[in-house]
Coordinates of C-alpha atoms in Angstrom, one line a residue:
M17 CA 122.8 111.5 112.2
K18 CA 123.0 107.8 111.1
K19 CA 123.9 106.8 114.6
L20 CA 120.7 108.3 115.9
I21 CA 118.3 106.3 113.5
P22 CA 118.6 103.0 115.5
F23 CA 118.1 104.9 118.7
V24 CA 115.0 106.6 117.3
L25 CA 113.6 103.2 116.1
L26 CA 114.2 101.7 119.5
I27 CA 112.4 104.5 121.2
S28 CA 109.4 104.2 118.7
Q29 CA 109.3 100.5 119.3
L30 CA 109.2 100.9 123.1
Y31 CA 106.7 103.8 123.0
F32 CA 104.2 102.2 120.6
P33 CA 103.1 99.2 122.8
Q34 CA 103.1 101.4 125.8
N35 CA 100.8 103.9 124.1
I36 CA 98.4 101.1 123.0
A37 CA 98.5 99.7 126.5
Q38 CA 97.6 103.1 128.0
N39 CA 94.8 103.5 125.5
L40 CA 93.5 100.0 126.2
D41 CA 93.7 100.6 129.9
A42 CA 91.7 103.9 129.6
A43 CA 89.1 102.3 127.5
T44 CA 88.8 99.3 129.8
K45 CA 88.5 101.5 132.9
K46 CA 85.8 103.6 131.2
L47 CA 83.9 100.4 130.4
L48 CA 84.1 99.2 134.0
S49 CA 83.0 102.5 135.4
S50 CA 79.8 102.4 133.4
A51 CA 76.5 101.7 135.1
P52 CA 75.8 98.3 133.4
A53 CA 79.2 97.1 134.5
Y54 CA 78.8 98.1 138.2
S55 CA 79.1 94.5 139.4
S56 CA 80.9 93.1 136.3
I57 CA 84.2 91.3 136.2
I58 CA 86.4 91.4 133.1
S59 CA 89.4 89.2 131.8
M60 CA 91.3 90.7 129.0
Y61 CA 94.7 89.9 127.4
V62 CA 96.4 91.3 124.3
A63 CA 99.7 90.2 122.7
D64 CA 101.4 90.7 119.4
E65 CA 101.5 87.9 116.8
D66 CA 104.8 86.7 118.3
G67 CA 103.3 86.4 121.7
N68 CA 104.9 89.5 123.2
F69 CA 102.7 90.9 126.0
I70 CA 101.0 94.2 125.4
Y71 CA 98.2 94.5 127.9
E72 CA 96.0 92.6 130.4
N73 CA 93.3 93.1 132.9
N74 CA 92.7 90.2 135.1
G75 CA 94.2 88.1 132.3
N76 CA 94.6 84.9 134.4
V77 CA 91.1 85.1 135.8
G78 CA 88.7 82.3 134.7
L79 CA 85.2 83.4 133.6
S80 CA 82.3 81.9 131.9
T81 CA 83.3 82.4 128.2
A82 CA 80.2 81.4 126.2
S83 CA 81.1 80.5 122.7
T84 CA 84.7 81.7 122.5
Q85 CA 85.3 78.3 124.2
K86 CA 84.9 76.9 120.7
I87 CA 88.4 78.0 119.7
F88 CA 89.9 75.3 122.0
T89 CA 87.6 72.5 120.7
A90 CA 88.1 73.4 117.0
A91 CA 91.9 73.7 117.2
A92 CA 92.2 70.4 119.2
A93 CA 90.0 68.6 116.7
L94 CA 91.8 69.8 113.7
E95 CA 95.2 68.7 115.1
T96 CA 94.0 65.5 116.7
L97 CA 91.7 64.1 114.0
G98 CA 93.1 65.9 110.9
K99 CA 91.2 68.2 108.6
D100 CA 90.4 65.3 106.2
F101 CA 88.7 63.2 109.0
Q102 CA 85.2 61.9 108.1
Y103 CA 82.4 60.4 110.1
V104 CA 80.8 57.2 108.8
T105 CA 77.2 56.1 108.8
T106 CA 76.5 52.5 107.8
A107 CA 73.5 50.3 107.0
Y108 CA 73.4 46.6 107.6
Y109 CA 70.9 43.8 107.6
S110 CA 70.5 40.7 109.8
G111 CA 68.8 37.4 109.1
T112 CA 68.3 35.9 105.6
L113 CA 67.4 37.3 102.3
S114 CA 65.3 35.1 99.9
K115 CA 63.2 36.1 96.9
G116 CA 63.1 39.8 97.8
N117 CA 62.1 39.1 101.5
L118 CA 64.5 40.1 104.2
A119 CA 63.7 37.8 107.1
G120 CA 65.6 39.9 109.6
D121 CA 66.1 43.5 110.6
L122 CA 67.4 46.6 108.9
L123 CA 70.0 48.4 111.1
I124 CA 71.5 51.8 110.8
T125 CA 74.6 52.8 112.8
S126 CA 77.1 55.7 112.8
T127 CA 80.3 57.1 114.4
G128 CA 78.3 60.1 115.5
D129 CA 78.2 62.1 112.3
P130 CA 76.8 65.5 113.3
T131 CA 76.1 66.4 109.6
L132 CA 73.9 63.4 108.8
G133 CA 70.8 65.0 107.3
S134 CA 72.1 68.5 107.7
W135 CA 70.9 71.3 105.3
R136 CA 74.3 73.1 105.2
Y137 CA 76.3 70.9 102.8
D138 CA 75.8 70.5 99.1
G139 CA 75.6 66.8 98.3
F140 CA 74.9 65.8 101.9
Q141 CA 71.2 66.8 102.3
P142 CA 68.6 64.4 103.7
E143 CA 67.6 63.5 100.2
N144 CA 71.2 62.3 99.5
F145 CA 71.1 59.9 102.4
K146 CA 67.6 58.7 101.5
R147 CA 68.6 58.1 97.9
K148 CA 71.6 56.0 98.8
L149 CA 69.8 53.9 101.3
I150 CA 66.9 53.1 99.1
Q151 CA 69.2 52.4 96.2
S152 CA 71.2 49.9 98.3
L153 CA 68.1 48.1 99.3
K154 CA 66.9 47.8 95.7
E155 CA 70.3 46.7 94.6
K156 CA 70.0 43.8 97.0
G157 CA 66.6 43.1 95.6
I158 CA 64.9 43.7 98.9
S159 CA 61.2 44.4 98.4
K160 CA 60.0 43.4 101.9
I161 CA 61.5 43.6 105.4
S162 CA 59.9 41.2 107.8
G163 CA 61.9 42.3 110.9
D164 CA 62.3 45.7 112.6
L165 CA 64.2 48.9 111.8
I166 CA 66.8 49.5 114.5
I167 CA 68.9 52.6 114.8
D168 CA 72.1 51.4 116.6
D169 CA 73.1 54.6 118.4
S170 CA 75.6 52.9 120.8
Y171 CA 78.8 54.4 119.5
F172 CA 78.8 57.1 122.2
D173 CA 77.6 56.7 125.8
F174 CA 74.0 57.1 126.9
L175 CA 74.4 60.6 128.2
T176 CA 73.5 63.1 125.5
T177 CA 74.1 66.5 127.1
P178 CA 77.0 67.7 129.3
G179 CA 76.4 68.3 132.9
G180 CA 75.7 72.0 133.8
W181 CA 73.5 72.9 130.8
P182 CA 70.7 75.2 131.8
W183 CA 67.2 73.6 131.7
N184 CA 65.9 76.6 129.6
D185 CA 68.5 75.9 126.9
M186 CA 68.2 72.2 126.4
G187 CA 64.9 72.2 124.5
N188 CA 66.0 74.9 122.1
Y189 CA 67.8 74.3 118.9
Y190 CA 71.1 75.6 120.3
G191 CA 70.8 73.1 123.1
A192 CA 70.6 69.9 121.1
G193 CA 72.2 66.9 122.5
V194 CA 74.5 64.3 121.0
W195 CA 73.6 60.7 120.1
G196 CA 75.6 57.9 118.4
V197 CA 73.3 58.5 115.5
N198 CA 72.3 62.1 114.9
W199 CA 69.8 63.4 112.3
R200 CA 69.1 66.9 110.9
E201 CA 71.6 68.4 113.4
N202 CA 69.1 67.1 116.1
Q203 CA 66.8 70.1 115.3
F204 CA 63.2 70.3 114.3
D205 CA 61.3 73.3 113.1
M206 CA 57.6 74.2 114.0
Q207 CA 55.4 76.3 111.8
M208 CA 53.5 78.5 114.3
I209 CA 50.5 80.8 113.4
G210 CA 48.7 82.7 116.0
G211 CA 50.6 80.9 118.7
E212 CA 49.3 77.5 117.5
I213 CA 51.6 74.7 116.2
K214 CA 50.5 74.0 112.6
K215 CA 53.2 71.7 111.3
L216 CA 56.5 70.1 112.3
N217 CA 59.1 69.3 109.6
V218 CA 59.7 65.9 111.1
D219 CA 58.0 63.3 113.1
L220 CA 58.5 63.3 116.9
P221 CA 57.3 59.8 117.9
N222 CA 55.1 59.7 121.0
V223 CA 55.7 63.4 122.0
S224 CA 52.8 65.3 123.6
W225 CA 52.8 69.1 123.6
V226 CA 51.8 71.6 126.3
N227 CA 51.4 75.0 124.7
D228 CA 51.4 78.2 126.8
I229 CA 52.4 80.7 124.1
K230 CA 51.0 84.2 124.4
I231 CA 50.6 86.5 121.4
G232 CA 52.7 89.7 121.5
G233 CA 55.7 91.5 120.1
N234 CA 57.3 91.2 116.6
S235 CA 59.9 88.5 117.2
D236 CA 60.4 85.0 118.6
Q237 CA 60.5 85.2 122.4
S238 CA 59.5 81.6 123.0
L239 CA 61.3 78.8 124.8
V240 CA 60.9 75.1 124.3
F241 CA 61.4 72.8 127.3
T242 CA 62.0 69.2 126.6
A243 CA 64.7 66.7 127.4
P244 CA 66.6 63.8 125.7
H245 CA 64.3 60.7 125.3
S246 CA 61.3 62.8 126.7
D247 CA 57.8 62.2 125.5
V248 CA 56.6 65.6 126.7
A249 CA 57.4 69.0 125.2
Y250 CA 56.4 72.5 126.6
I251 CA 56.5 75.8 124.9
N252 CA 55.9 79.2 126.5
G253 CA 56.9 82.8 126.1
T254 CA 55.5 85.1 123.3
L255 CA 55.3 85.0 119.6
P256 CA 53.9 87.4 117.0
S257 CA 50.5 86.4 115.5
K258 CA 52.0 86.1 112.0
A259 CA 53.4 82.9 110.7
I260 CA 56.8 82.2 112.2
T261 CA 59.2 79.2 112.5
V262 CA 60.4 78.1 115.9
S263 CA 63.5 75.7 115.9
S264 CA 63.9 73.3 118.8
A265 CA 66.0 70.3 119.9
T266 CA 64.8 66.9 118.9
P267 CA 64.2 64.9 122.0
N268 CA 65.0 61.5 120.3
P269 CA 66.8 61.9 117.0
P270 CA 67.4 58.1 116.4
L271 CA 63.6 57.5 116.5
T272 CA 63.0 60.5 114.4
L273 CA 65.3 59.2 111.7
G274 CA 63.8 55.8 112.0
Q275 CA 60.4 57.2 111.4
E276 CA 61.6 59.1 108.3
I277 CA 63.2 55.9 107.0
K278 CA 59.9 54.0 107.5
N279 CA 58.2 56.6 105.4
W280 CA 60.9 56.4 102.8
L281 CA 60.4 52.6 102.6
K282 CA 56.6 53.0 102.0
E283 CA 57.2 55.7 99.4
S284 CA 59.7 53.4 97.5
G285 CA 57.4 50.4 97.5
I286 CA 59.3 48.4 100.1
E287 CA 56.9 46.6 102.4
F288 CA 57.7 47.1 106.1
N289 CA 55.3 46.5 109.0
G290 CA 57.8 46.0 111.8
K291 CA 58.8 48.2 114.8
V292 CA 61.0 51.2 114.8
T293 CA 63.4 51.4 117.7
S294 CA 66.9 52.2 118.7
T295 CA 69.5 50.7 121.0
S296 CA 69.1 53.5 123.5
Q297 CA 65.3 52.9 123.5
Q298 CA 65.9 49.2 123.9
K299 CA 68.0 50.0 127.0
I300 CA 65.2 52.2 128.4
D301 CA 62.7 49.5 127.8
G302 CA 64.9 46.9 129.3
E303 CA 65.1 44.9 126.1
K304 CA 67.9 42.9 124.6
I305 CA 70.2 45.3 122.7
S306 CA 70.3 44.7 119.0
F307 CA 73.8 45.8 117.9
A308 CA 74.5 46.1 114.2
S309 CA 76.2 43.0 112.8
K310 CA 79.1 43.8 110.5
S311 CA 78.6 40.8 108.3
N312 CA 75.8 42.0 106.0
L313 CA 76.9 45.5 104.8
L314 CA 74.4 47.5 102.6
F315 CA 76.4 50.8 102.3
E316 CA 78.7 53.3 104.0
Y317 CA 77.9 57.0 104.0
K318 CA 80.7 59.4 104.8
S319 CA 80.3 62.9 106.1
P320 CA 81.9 66.1 104.7
T321 CA 85.6 66.4 105.8
L322 CA 86.4 67.9 109.2
D323 CA 87.6 71.2 107.8
K324 CA 84.1 71.9 106.4
I325 CA 82.5 70.9 109.7
I326 CA 84.9 73.3 111.6
F327 CA 83.9 76.1 109.3
W328 CA 80.2 75.9 110.2
F329 CA 81.0 75.1 113.9
M330 CA 82.8 78.4 114.1
R331 CA 80.9 80.6 111.6
K332 CA 77.4 79.7 113.0
S333 CA 78.6 78.8 116.6
I334 CA 76.8 75.4 116.5
N335 CA 76.9 74.1 120.0
F336 CA 75.9 70.6 118.9
Y337 CA 79.0 70.3 116.7
G338 CA 81.2 71.2 119.6
E339 CA 79.7 68.6 121.9
T340 CA 80.0 65.9 119.1
L341 CA 83.6 66.8 118.6
I342 CA 84.2 66.4 122.4
K343 CA 82.7 62.9 122.4
T344 CA 84.7 62.1 119.2
L345 CA 87.9 63.2 120.8
G346 CA 87.1 61.0 123.8
K347 CA 86.4 58.0 121.6
E348 CA 89.4 58.4 119.4
K349 CA 91.9 59.1 122.2
K350 CA 90.5 57.3 125.2
N351 CA 88.3 54.7 123.6
E352 CA 85.4 56.2 125.6
G353 CA 82.7 58.3 123.7
S354 CA 81.7 60.4 126.7
F355 CA 81.8 64.1 127.6
D356 CA 84.1 63.3 130.6
A357 CA 86.7 61.6 128.4
G358 CA 86.6 64.2 125.8
I359 CA 86.9 67.1 128.1
S360 CA 89.6 65.4 130.0
Y361 CA 91.5 65.0 126.7
L362 CA 90.9 68.6 125.7
K363 CA 92.3 69.9 129.0
S364 CA 95.4 67.6 128.7
F365 CA 95.9 68.6 125.0
W366 CA 96.1 72.3 125.9
K367 CA 98.2 71.7 129.0
S368 CA 100.7 69.9 126.7
K369 CA 100.8 73.2 124.7
G370 CA 101.9 75.2 127.7
I371 CA 98.6 76.5 129.1
N372 CA 98.3 76.5 132.9
P373 CA 95.4 74.0 133.5
A374 CA 94.0 76.3 136.2
M375 CA 93.1 78.7 133.5
I376 CA 91.1 76.1 131.4
N377 CA 88.5 74.7 133.6
F378 CA 86.3 73.2 130.8
A379 CA 82.8 71.8 131.4
D380 CA 81.9 71.3 127.7
G381 CA 83.1 71.8 124.2
S382 CA 80.8 74.6 123.1
G383 CA 80.7 77.2 125.9
L384 CA 76.9 76.7 126.6
S385 CA 77.5 75.6 130.2
P386 CA 78.0 78.4 132.7
Q387 CA 80.3 76.0 134.6
N388 CA 83.1 76.8 132.0
Y389 CA 85.8 78.9 133.6
V390 CA 88.5 80.1 131.1
S391 CA 90.8 83.1 131.2
A392 CA 91.5 85.5 128.5
K393 CA 95.2 84.8 128.6
A394 CA 94.5 81.0 128.0
E395 CA 92.4 82.0 125.0
V396 CA 95.2 84.1 123.6
Q397 CA 97.8 81.3 124.2
S398 CA 95.5 78.9 122.2
L399 CA 95.2 81.4 119.4
L400 CA 98.9 82.0 119.2
Y401 CA 99.5 78.2 119.1
S402 CA 96.9 77.8 116.3
K403 CA 98.4 80.5 114.2
K404 CA 101.6 78.5 113.8
Q405 CA 99.9 75.3 112.8
P406 CA 99.4 74.0 109.2
W407 CA 95.6 73.8 109.7
F408 CA 95.4 77.5 110.7
K409 CA 93.7 78.6 107.5
E410 CA 90.9 76.1 107.9
F411 CA 90.6 77.2 111.6
F412 CA 90.5 80.9 110.9
D413 CA 88.1 80.7 107.8
G414 CA 85.3 80.1 110.1
F415 CA 85.8 83.2 112.2
P416 CA 82.8 85.6 111.5
T417 CA 83.1 89.3 110.9
Q418 CA 81.6 91.3 113.7
A419 CA 79.7 94.5 113.6
N420 CA 82.9 96.6 114.3
G421 CA 84.5 95.1 111.1
M422 CA 86.9 92.8 113.0
K423 CA 86.9 89.1 112.2
L424 CA 86.4 87.5 115.7
K425 CA 84.8 84.5 117.4
S426 CA 82.2 85.8 119.8
G427 CA 80.4 84.4 122.7
T428 CA 77.0 85.3 124.2
M429 CA 75.0 84.2 127.2
K430 CA 72.9 86.0 129.7
D431 CA 74.9 89.0 131.1
T432 CA 78.0 87.5 129.5
K433 CA 79.9 88.5 126.3
S434 CA 83.3 87.5 124.9
F435 CA 85.4 88.1 121.8
A436 CA 88.6 86.4 120.8
G437 CA 90.7 86.6 117.6
Y438 CA 93.3 88.3 115.5
H439 CA 93.4 91.8 114.0
T440 CA 95.8 93.8 111.9
S441 CA 95.7 97.5 112.6
K442 CA 95.7 100.1 109.9
D443 CA 99.4 100.7 110.5
G444 CA 100.2 97.0 110.0
K445 CA 100.5 95.9 113.7
K446 CA 99.2 92.4 114.3
Y447 CA 97.4 91.6 117.5
V448 CA 96.1 88.5 119.2
F449 CA 93.6 89.1 121.9
A450 CA 90.6 88.0 124.0
I451 CA 88.1 89.8 126.2
I452 CA 85.4 88.3 128.4
I453 CA 82.9 90.2 130.7
N454 CA 80.6 88.5 133.2
N455 CA 77.6 90.0 134.9
Y456 CA 77.2 93.0 132.6
Q457 CA 73.6 94.1 133.3
G458 CA 71.8 96.1 130.7
G459 CA 73.0 98.2 127.8
N460 CA 74.6 97.0 124.5
V461 CA 77.4 94.8 125.8
S462 CA 78.8 94.1 122.3
E463 CA 79.2 97.8 121.6
A464 CA 80.7 98.4 125.0
L465 CA 83.4 95.8 124.3
F466 CA 83.9 97.1 120.7
Q467 CA 84.8 100.5 122.3
V468 CA 87.7 98.7 124.0
L469 CA 88.7 96.6 121.0
N470 CA 88.5 99.5 118.5
V471 CA 91.7 100.8 120.2
L472 CA 93.5 98.1 118.3
K473 CA 92.3 99.3 114.9

């Protein structure tokens, strides 16, 4: 009898993954035979926690992933930059200071801090930055600034959005671009009543609005169309007649920050009558670029640590954070703060971890571009690698819990849905998996994918 026990265990170990694979295959085929999936394509891959293969369907096929793309960016950033990495924003002055009069410019520069002025972090609110700036000026005895206020946003290159981003995404809050100096997550909020713009939470210098909103429905079905450095913004779609807040992408965050600082100076009794500009605006205007001098330091302002940024990046799927991390990786590893440099590094990073580069055709760091083509197998390989790293807890903490009770990173675009993550079944089996579907038309795509993933419960 004792001799039979190892044999029975072996049979059960072989049978179990086969049984799961059969159930997954049946659920996947049922999904693909449904009417909304008539012209769909799916990429799915399932392994156990040790990387042993369990099931795949087009596992090597690259598809548009939407936001599950973020798992690659978050993991590479944690390993490359370290979980304690911080961005730094700095204030300087030029010229001479005499009897409270600064005969020169006030300059603000940054290493691209995506959290500057964010509302998400205790102790890092817009009011905290304001207080430190004004305090530093008063400690220097500055009561008058005779020069200009210049936001030096030259740390990254001039291009603020990755190639391939859809035009109908770029003006909305989830399509915010990346500058060398960012402010309030490069998002502004509009109070709308009866389809009319009543109030903005920030100034948008020189921006004119075209409003084609129609009243209808009970939810926000509006789209904002604007572009980096644009002085025109257009809003259309439908909104309910009640008061509602519409969030959009700030077309020129450095100038918006500059305008806020100008207001702070006035409120604090510091005289300022100069011009508010930025180095990117000087480039547009053909003016001499006023880079921040490092000789007259007022203060340094550090961001929250990277682990906290990664938490919100993953939990709320903030595209803007992903693209800032891409530019940061490019700057740190290739001395070039561009999307091209960062994406090139991201691809080489994962290639060095054993992922076939044909399966990771990245176009950005967030997944917003439909030009991303990534396979489910590549996502699983990256998840398996991340699970073995000392920063895994910080990585996994950000995964949200989905409607089916699984803690997964999700991705959503028009006719596209993806999930990727880890799950322990009720009988203790640990799975690592990813599923991506493109061109699923109509129906509840999340529920359709849950019907497949629930097999792993």
